[in-house]
mmCIF file of C-alpha atoms in Angstrom:
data_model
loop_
_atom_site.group_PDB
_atom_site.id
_atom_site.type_symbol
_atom_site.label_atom_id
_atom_site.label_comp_id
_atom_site.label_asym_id
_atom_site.label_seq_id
_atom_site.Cartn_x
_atom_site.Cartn_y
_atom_site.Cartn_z
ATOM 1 C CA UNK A 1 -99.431 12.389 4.720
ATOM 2 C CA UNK A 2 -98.876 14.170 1.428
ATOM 3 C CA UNK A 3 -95.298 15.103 2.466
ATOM 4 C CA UNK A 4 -94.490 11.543 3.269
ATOM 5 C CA UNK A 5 -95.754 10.821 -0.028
ATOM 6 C CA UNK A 6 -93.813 13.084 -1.849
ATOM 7 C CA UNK A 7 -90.724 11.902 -0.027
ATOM 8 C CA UNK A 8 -91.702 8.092 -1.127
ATOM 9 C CA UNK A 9 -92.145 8.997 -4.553
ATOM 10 C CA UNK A 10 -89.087 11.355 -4.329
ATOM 11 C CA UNK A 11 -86.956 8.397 -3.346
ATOM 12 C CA UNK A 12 -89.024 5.831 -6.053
ATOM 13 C CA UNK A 13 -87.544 7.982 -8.508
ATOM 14 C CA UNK A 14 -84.271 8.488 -7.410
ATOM 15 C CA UNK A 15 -84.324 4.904 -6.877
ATOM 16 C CA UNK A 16 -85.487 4.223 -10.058
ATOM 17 C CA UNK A 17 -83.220 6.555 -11.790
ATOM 18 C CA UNK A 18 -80.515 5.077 -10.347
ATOM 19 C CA UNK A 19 -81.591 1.233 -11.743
ATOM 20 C CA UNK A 20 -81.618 2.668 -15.179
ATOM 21 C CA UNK A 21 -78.035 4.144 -15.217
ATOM 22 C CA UNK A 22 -76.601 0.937 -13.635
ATOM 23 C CA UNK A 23 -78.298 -0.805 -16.442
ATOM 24 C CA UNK A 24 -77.329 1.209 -18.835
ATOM 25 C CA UNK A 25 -73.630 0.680 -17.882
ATOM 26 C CA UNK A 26 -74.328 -2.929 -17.353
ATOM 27 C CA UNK A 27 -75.806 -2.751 -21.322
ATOM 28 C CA UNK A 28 -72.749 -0.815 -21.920
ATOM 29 C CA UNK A 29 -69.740 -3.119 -20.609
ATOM 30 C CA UNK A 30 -71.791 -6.394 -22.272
ATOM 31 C CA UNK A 31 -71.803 -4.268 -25.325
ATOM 32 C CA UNK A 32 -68.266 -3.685 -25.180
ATOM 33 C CA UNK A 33 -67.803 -7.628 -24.058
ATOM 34 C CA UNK A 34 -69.706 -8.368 -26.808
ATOM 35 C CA UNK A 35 -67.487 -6.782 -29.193
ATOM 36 C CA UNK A 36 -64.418 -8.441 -27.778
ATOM 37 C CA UNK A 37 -65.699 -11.673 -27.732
ATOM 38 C CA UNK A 38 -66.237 -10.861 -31.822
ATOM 39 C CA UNK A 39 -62.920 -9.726 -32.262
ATOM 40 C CA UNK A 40 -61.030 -12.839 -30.322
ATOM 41 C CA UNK A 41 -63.551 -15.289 -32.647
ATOM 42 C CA UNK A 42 -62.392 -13.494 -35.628
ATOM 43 C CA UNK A 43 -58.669 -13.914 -34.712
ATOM 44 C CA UNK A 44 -59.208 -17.570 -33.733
ATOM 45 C CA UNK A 45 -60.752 -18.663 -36.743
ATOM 46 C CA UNK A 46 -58.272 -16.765 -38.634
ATOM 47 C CA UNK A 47 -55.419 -17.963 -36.734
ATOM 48 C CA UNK A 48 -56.969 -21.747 -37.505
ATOM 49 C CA UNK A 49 -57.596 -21.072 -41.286
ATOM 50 C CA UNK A 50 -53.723 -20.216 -40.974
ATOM 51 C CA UNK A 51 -53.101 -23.207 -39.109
ATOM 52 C CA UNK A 52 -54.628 -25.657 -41.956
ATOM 53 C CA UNK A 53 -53.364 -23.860 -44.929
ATOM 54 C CA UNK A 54 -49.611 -24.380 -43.128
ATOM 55 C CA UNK A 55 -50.308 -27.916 -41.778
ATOM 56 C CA UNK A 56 -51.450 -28.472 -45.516
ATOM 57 C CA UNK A 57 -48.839 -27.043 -47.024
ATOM 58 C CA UNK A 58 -46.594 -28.973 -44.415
ATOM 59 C CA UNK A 59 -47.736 -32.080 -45.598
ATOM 60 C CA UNK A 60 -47.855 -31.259 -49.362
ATOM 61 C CA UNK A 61 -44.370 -30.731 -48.540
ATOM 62 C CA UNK A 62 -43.497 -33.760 -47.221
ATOM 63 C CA UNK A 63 -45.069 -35.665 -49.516
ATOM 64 C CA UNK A 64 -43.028 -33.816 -52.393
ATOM 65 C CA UNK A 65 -39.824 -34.459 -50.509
ATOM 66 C CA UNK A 66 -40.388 -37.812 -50.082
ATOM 67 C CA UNK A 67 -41.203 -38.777 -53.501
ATOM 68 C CA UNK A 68 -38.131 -37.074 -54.325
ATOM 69 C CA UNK A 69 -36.190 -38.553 -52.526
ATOM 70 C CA UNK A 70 -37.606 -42.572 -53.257
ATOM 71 C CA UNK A 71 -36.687 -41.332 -57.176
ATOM 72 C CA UNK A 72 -33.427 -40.119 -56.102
ATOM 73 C CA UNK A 73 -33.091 -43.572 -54.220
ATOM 74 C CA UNK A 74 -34.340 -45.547 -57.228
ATOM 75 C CA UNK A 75 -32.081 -43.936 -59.320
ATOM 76 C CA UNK A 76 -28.685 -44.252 -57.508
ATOM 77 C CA UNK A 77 -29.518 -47.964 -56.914
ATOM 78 C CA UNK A 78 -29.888 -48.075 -60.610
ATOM 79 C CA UNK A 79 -26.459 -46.629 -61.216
ATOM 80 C CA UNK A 80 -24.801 -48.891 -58.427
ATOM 81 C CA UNK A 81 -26.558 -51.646 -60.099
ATOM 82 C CA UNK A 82 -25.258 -50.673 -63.399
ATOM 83 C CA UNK A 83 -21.759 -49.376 -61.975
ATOM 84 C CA UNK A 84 -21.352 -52.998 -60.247
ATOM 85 C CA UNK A 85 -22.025 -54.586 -63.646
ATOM 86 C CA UNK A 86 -19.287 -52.242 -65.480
ATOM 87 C CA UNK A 87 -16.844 -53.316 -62.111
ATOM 88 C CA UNK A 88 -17.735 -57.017 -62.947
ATOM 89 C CA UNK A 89 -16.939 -56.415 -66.702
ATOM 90 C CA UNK A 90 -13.984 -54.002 -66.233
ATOM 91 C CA UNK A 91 -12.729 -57.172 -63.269
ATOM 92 C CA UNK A 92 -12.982 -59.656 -65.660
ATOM 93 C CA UNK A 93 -11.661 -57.835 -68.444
ATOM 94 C CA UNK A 94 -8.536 -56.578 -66.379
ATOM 95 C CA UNK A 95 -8.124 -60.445 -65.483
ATOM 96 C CA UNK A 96 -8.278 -61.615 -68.671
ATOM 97 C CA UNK A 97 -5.902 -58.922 -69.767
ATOM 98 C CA UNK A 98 -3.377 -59.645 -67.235
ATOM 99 C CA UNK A 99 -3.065 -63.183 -67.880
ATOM 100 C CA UNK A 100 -2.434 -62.381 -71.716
ATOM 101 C CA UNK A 101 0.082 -59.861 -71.268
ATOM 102 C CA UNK A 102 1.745 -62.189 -68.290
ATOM 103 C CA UNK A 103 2.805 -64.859 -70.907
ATOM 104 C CA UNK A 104 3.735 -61.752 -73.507
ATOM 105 C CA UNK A 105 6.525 -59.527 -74.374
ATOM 106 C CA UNK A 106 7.905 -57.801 -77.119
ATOM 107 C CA UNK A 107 10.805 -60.564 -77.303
ATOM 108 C CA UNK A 108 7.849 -63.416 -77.428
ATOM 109 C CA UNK A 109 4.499 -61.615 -78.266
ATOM 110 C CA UNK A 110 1.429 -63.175 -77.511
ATOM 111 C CA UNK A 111 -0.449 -62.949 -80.991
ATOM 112 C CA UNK A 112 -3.819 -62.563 -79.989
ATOM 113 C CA UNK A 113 -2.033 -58.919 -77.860
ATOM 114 C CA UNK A 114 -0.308 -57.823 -81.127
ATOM 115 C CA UNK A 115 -2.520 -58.414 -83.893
ATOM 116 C CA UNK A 116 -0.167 -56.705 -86.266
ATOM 117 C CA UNK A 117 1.937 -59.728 -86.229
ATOM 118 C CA UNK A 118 -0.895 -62.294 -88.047
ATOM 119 C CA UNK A 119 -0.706 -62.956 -91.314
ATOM 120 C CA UNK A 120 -2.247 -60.729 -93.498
ATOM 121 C CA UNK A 121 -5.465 -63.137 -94.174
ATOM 122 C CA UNK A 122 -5.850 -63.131 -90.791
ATOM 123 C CA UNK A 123 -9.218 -61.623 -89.094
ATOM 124 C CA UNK A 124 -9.255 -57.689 -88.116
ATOM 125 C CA UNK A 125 -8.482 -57.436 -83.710
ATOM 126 C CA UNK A 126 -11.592 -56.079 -82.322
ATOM 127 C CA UNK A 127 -10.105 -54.574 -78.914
ATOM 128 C CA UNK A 128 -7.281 -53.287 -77.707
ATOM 129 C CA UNK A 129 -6.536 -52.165 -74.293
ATOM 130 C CA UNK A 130 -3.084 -51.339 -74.697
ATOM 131 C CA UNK A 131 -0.496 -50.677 -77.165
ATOM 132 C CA UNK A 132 -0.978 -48.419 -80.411
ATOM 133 C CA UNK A 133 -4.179 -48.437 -82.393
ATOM 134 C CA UNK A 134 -1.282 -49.188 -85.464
ATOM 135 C CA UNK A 135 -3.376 -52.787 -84.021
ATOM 136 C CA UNK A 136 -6.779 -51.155 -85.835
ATOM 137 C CA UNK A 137 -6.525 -53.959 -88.495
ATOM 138 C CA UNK A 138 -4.384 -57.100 -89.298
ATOM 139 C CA UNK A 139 -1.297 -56.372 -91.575
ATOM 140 C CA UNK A 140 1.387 -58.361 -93.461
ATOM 141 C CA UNK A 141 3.007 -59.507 -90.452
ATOM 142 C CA UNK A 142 6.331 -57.551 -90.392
ATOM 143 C CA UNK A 143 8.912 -57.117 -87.346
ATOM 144 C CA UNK A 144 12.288 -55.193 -87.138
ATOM 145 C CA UNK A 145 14.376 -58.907 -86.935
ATOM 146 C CA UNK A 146 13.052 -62.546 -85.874
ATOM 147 C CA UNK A 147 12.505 -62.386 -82.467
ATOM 148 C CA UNK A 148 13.447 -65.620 -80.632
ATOM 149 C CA UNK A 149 14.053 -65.370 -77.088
ATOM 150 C CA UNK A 150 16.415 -67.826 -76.897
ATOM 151 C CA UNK A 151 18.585 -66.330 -79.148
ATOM 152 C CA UNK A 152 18.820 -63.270 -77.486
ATOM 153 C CA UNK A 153 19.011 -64.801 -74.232
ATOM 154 C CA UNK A 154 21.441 -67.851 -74.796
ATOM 155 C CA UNK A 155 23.567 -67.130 -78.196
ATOM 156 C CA UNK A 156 24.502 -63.874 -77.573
ATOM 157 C CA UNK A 157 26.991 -62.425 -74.988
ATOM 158 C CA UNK A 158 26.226 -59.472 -73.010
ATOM 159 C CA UNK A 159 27.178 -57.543 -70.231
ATOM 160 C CA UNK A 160 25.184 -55.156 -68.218
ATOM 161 C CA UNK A 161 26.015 -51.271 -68.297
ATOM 162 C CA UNK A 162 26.210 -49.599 -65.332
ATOM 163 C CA UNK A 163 25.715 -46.277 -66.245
ATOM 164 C CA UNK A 164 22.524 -47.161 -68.262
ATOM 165 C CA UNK A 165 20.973 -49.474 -65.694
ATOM 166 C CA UNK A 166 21.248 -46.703 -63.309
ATOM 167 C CA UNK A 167 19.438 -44.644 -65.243
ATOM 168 C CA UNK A 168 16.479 -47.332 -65.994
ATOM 169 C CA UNK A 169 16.397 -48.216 -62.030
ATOM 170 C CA UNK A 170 15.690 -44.614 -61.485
ATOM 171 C CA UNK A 171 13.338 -44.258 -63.892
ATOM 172 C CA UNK A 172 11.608 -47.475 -62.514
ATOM 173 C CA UNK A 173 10.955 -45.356 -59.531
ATOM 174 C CA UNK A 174 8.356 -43.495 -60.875
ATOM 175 C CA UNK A 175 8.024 -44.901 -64.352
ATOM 176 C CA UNK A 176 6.355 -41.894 -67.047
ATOM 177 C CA UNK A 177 7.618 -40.796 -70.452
ATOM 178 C CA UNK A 178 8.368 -37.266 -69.807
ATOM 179 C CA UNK A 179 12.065 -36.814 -71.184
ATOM 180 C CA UNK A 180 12.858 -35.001 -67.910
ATOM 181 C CA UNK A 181 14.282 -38.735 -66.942
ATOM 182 C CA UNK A 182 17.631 -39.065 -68.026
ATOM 183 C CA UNK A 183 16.388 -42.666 -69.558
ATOM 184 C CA UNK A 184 13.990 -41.841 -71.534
ATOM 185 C CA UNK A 185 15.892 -38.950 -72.689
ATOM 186 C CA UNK A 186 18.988 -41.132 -73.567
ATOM 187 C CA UNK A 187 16.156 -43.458 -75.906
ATOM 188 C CA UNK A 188 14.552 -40.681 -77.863
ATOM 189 C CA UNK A 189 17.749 -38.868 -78.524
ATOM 190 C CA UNK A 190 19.679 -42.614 -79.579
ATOM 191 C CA UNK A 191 16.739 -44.422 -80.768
ATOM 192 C CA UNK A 192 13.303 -42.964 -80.989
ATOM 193 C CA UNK A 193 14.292 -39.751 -82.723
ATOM 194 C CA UNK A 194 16.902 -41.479 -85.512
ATOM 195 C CA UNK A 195 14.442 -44.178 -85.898
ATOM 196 C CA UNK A 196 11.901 -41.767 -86.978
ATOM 197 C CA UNK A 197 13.661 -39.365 -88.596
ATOM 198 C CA UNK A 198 12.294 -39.423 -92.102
ATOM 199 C CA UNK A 199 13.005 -37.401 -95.640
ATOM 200 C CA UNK A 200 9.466 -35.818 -95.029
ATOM 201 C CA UNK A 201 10.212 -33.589 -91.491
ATOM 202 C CA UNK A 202 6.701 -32.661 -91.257
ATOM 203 C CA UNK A 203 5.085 -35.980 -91.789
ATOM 204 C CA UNK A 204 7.934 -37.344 -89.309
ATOM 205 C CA UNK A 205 7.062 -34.963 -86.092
ATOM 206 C CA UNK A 206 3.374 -35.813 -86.945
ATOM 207 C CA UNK A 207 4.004 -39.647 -86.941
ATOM 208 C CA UNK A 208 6.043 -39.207 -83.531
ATOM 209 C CA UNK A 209 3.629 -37.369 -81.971
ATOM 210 C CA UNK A 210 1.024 -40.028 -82.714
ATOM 211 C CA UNK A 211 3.112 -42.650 -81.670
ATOM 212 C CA UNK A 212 3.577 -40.867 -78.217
ATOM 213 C CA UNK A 213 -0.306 -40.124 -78.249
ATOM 214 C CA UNK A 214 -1.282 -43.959 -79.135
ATOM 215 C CA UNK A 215 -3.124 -42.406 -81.564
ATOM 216 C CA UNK A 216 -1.826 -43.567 -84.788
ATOM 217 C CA UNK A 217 -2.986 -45.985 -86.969
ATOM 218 C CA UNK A 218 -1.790 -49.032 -89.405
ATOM 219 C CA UNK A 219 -3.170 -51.231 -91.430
ATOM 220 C CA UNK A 220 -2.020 -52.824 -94.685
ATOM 221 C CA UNK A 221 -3.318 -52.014 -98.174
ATOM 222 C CA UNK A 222 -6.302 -53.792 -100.110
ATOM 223 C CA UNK A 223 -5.473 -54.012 -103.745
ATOM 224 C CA UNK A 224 -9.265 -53.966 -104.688
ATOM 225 C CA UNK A 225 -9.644 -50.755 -102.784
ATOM 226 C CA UNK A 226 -6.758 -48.641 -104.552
ATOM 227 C CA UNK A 227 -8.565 -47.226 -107.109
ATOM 228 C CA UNK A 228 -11.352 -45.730 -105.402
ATOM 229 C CA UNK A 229 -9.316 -44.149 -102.330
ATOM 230 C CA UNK A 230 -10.052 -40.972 -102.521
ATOM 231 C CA UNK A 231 -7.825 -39.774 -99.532
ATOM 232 C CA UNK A 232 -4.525 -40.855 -101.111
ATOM 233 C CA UNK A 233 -1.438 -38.488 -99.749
ATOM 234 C CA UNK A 234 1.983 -38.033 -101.268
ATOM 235 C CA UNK A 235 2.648 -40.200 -104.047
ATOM 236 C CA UNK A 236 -0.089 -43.015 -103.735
ATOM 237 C CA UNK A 237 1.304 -46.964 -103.315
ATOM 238 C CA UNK A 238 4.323 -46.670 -105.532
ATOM 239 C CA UNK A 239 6.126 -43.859 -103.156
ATOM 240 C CA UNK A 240 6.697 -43.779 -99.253
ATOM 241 C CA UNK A 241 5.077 -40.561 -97.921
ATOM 242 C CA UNK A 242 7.983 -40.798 -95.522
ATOM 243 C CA UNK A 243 11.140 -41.527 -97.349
ATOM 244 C CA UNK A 244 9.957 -39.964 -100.621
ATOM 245 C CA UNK A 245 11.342 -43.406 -102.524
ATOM 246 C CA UNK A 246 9.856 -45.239 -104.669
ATOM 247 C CA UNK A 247 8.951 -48.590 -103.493
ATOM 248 C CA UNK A 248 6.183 -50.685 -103.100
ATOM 249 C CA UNK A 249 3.794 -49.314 -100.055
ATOM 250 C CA UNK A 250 1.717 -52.647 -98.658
ATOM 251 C CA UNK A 251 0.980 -50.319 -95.405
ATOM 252 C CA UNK A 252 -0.489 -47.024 -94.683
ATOM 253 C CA UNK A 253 -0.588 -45.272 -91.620
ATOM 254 C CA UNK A 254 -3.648 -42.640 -90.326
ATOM 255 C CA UNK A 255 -2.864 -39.683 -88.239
ATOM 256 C CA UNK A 256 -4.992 -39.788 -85.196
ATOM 257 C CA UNK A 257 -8.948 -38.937 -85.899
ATOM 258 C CA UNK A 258 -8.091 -37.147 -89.204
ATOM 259 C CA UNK A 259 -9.436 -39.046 -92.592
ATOM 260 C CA UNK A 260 -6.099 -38.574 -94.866
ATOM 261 C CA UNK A 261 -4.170 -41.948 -95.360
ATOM 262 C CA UNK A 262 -0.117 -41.982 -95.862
ATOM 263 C CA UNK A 263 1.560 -44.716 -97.783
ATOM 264 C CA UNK A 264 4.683 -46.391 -96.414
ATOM 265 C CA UNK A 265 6.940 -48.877 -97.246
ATOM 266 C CA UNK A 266 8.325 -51.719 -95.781
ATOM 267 C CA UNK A 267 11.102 -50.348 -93.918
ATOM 268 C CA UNK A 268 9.478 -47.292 -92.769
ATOM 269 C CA UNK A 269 6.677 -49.559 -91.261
ATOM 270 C CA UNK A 270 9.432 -51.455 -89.859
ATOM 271 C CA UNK A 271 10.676 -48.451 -87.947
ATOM 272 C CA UNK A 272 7.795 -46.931 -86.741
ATOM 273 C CA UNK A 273 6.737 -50.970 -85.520
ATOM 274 C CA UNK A 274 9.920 -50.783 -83.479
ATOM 275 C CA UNK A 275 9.490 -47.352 -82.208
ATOM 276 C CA UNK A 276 5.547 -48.527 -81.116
ATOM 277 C CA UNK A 277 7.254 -51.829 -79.441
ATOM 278 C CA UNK A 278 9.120 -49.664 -77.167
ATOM 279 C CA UNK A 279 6.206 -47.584 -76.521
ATOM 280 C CA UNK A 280 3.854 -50.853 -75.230
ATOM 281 C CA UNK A 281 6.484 -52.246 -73.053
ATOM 282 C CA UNK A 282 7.263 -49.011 -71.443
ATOM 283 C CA UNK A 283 3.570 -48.395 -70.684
ATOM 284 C CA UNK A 284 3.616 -52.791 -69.299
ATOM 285 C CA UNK A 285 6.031 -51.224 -67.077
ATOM 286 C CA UNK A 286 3.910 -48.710 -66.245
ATOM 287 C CA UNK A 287 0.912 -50.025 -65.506
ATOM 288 C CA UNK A 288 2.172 -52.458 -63.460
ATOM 289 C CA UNK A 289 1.359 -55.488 -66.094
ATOM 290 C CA UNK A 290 4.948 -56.738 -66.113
ATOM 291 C CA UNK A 291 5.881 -59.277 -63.594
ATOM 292 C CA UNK A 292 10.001 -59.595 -63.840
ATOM 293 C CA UNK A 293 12.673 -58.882 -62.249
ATOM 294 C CA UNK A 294 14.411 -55.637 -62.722
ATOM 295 C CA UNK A 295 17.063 -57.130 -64.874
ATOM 296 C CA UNK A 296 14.972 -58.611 -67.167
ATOM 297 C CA UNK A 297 12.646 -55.923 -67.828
ATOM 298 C CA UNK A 298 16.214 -54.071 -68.035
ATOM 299 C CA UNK A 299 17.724 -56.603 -70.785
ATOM 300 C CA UNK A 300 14.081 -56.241 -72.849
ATOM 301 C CA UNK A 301 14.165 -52.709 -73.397
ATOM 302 C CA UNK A 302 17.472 -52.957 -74.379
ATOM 303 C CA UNK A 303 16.443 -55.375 -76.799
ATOM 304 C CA UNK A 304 13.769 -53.221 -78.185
ATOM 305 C CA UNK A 305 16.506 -50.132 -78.283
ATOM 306 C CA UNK A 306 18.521 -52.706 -80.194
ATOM 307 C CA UNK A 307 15.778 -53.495 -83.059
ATOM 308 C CA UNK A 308 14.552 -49.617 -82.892
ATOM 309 C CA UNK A 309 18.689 -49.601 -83.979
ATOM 310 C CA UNK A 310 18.793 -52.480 -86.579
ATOM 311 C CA UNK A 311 15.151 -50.988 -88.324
ATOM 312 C CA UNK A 312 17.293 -47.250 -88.473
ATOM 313 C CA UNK A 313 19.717 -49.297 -90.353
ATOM 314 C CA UNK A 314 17.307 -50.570 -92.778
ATOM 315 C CA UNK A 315 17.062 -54.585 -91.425
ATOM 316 C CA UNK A 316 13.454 -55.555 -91.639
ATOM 317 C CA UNK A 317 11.864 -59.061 -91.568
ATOM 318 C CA UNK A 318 8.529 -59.949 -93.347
ATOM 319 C CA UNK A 319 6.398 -63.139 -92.712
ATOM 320 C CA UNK A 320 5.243 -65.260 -95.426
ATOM 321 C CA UNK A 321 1.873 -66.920 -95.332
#
């Protein structure tokens, strides 16, 4: 009896010793579980605090782009709004100018175009789209000869050139005013360049140049003003700047944006008017504003070579009012 129950308390604790190390690796693995679990929860609610801050920042985002892009819409419907209203303006503007300089040229110039040929009581032209800003102001009304198109057309006999209306129909081609052209070559070394060939060289180049530039300026003198001009050049109203005479100066001419005025007299005027005549038909022509056939617009220029001609030569014509 006492061996059986040493062998039953033998196996009790064998038994028992066997329960406490499979529950100690039971307590064990759960501990290690345990851990795990931890671990994977701290990455998941990292991984969503991650989540929110980017779908957050995502949206912040999208906002931002899409307010910038409803200014960025408001804004270039603005500028078509305002560009449409500057096409409507510049259409009816273009229109307007068209139909003036259809029913003028040099030979019959529409007044309201060439402002420089009112009387001098006349009111100052406010715009100018073409032609020289000589226009800046009304002046004594002064042209190189009376200009009557039906005396040049029907009292005078002519006969076309060949030679020079080759050279025009080529430069009608590609109409410019580089001298590479053998017409426009041919007018500054017959007309333009004798026509403004003054006493003063200097002053001369300077008034060509502006010419070419459509940057000079005439406009004719106020008596009441004389004594106070303070930018009077060479010689004051009594002597042309140009010629270096002495006559009387009714006109003086501006330089571009630069504040010193030149007296000139009548037949310098004269000259440079014809010169500037040339100048706005050729640029008609080159714009596309003149609607004639290629004779006429031929037989015009040669009438404005002809009075660039007859101002060299002194002829000048003043209006009355």
């Amino acid at each position: 009896m006492s061996r059986l129950r040493s062998s039953s308390l033998e196996i009790k604790e064998k038994g028992t010793e066997f329960l406490r190390e499979q529950l100690d690796a039971a307590q064990k693995e759960l501990k290690l579980k345990d851990e795990e679990c931890e671990r994977l929860s701290h990455v998941r609610n990292q991984l969503e605090q991650e989540l929110e801050e980017l779908t957050a920042s995502l949206f912040e985002e999208a906002h931002k782009m899409v307010r910038e892009a409803n200014v960025k819409q408001a804004a270039a419907e603005k500028q078509l709004k305002e560009a449409q209203g500057k096409i409507d303006v510049l259409q009816a503007e273009v229109s307007a100018l068209k139909t003036l300089v259809l029913t003028s040229t040099p030979s019959s110039p529409n007044r309201q175009l060439h402002p420089q040929l009112l009387s001098p009581g006349s009111s100052r032209a406010s715009s100018r789209p073409f032609g020289h800003t000589r226009n800046k102001s009304a002046s004594g009304a002064l042209q190189t000869e009376p200009t009557n198109p039906e005396k040049d057309t029907v009292h005078h006999d002519r006969e076309l050139d060949s030679v020079l209306f080759a050279e025009f129909l080529s430069w009608k081609e590609c109409p410019n005013l580089e001298r590479s052209s053998a017409f426009i070559s041919r007018v500054y070394r017959e007309d333009i360049g004798p026509c403004l060939s003054f006493t003063s060289a200097e002053l001369s180049q300077s008034v060509q140049r502006c010419v070419e530039n459509n940057s000079l300026t005439i406009e004719p003198v106020i008596t009441s003003s004389l004594p106070t001009d303070k930018n009077i050049h060479q010689g004051g109203t009594n002597k042309c700047a140009l010629s270096g005479l002495t006559r009387p100066c009714r006109h003086r001419i501006k330089l571009g944006d630069k504040e010193n005025y030149y007296y000139i007299s009548l037949s310098s005027r004269a000259r440079i008017t014809a010169v500037c005549n040339f100048f706005t038909y050729i640029r008609y022509i080159q714009q596309g504003l003149v609607r004639q056939d290629v004779q006429q617009m031929f037989w015009e220029v040669m009438r404005l070579r002809r009075e660039m001609s007859v101002a060299k030569l002194g002829f000048f014509h003043t209006e009355h009012s």
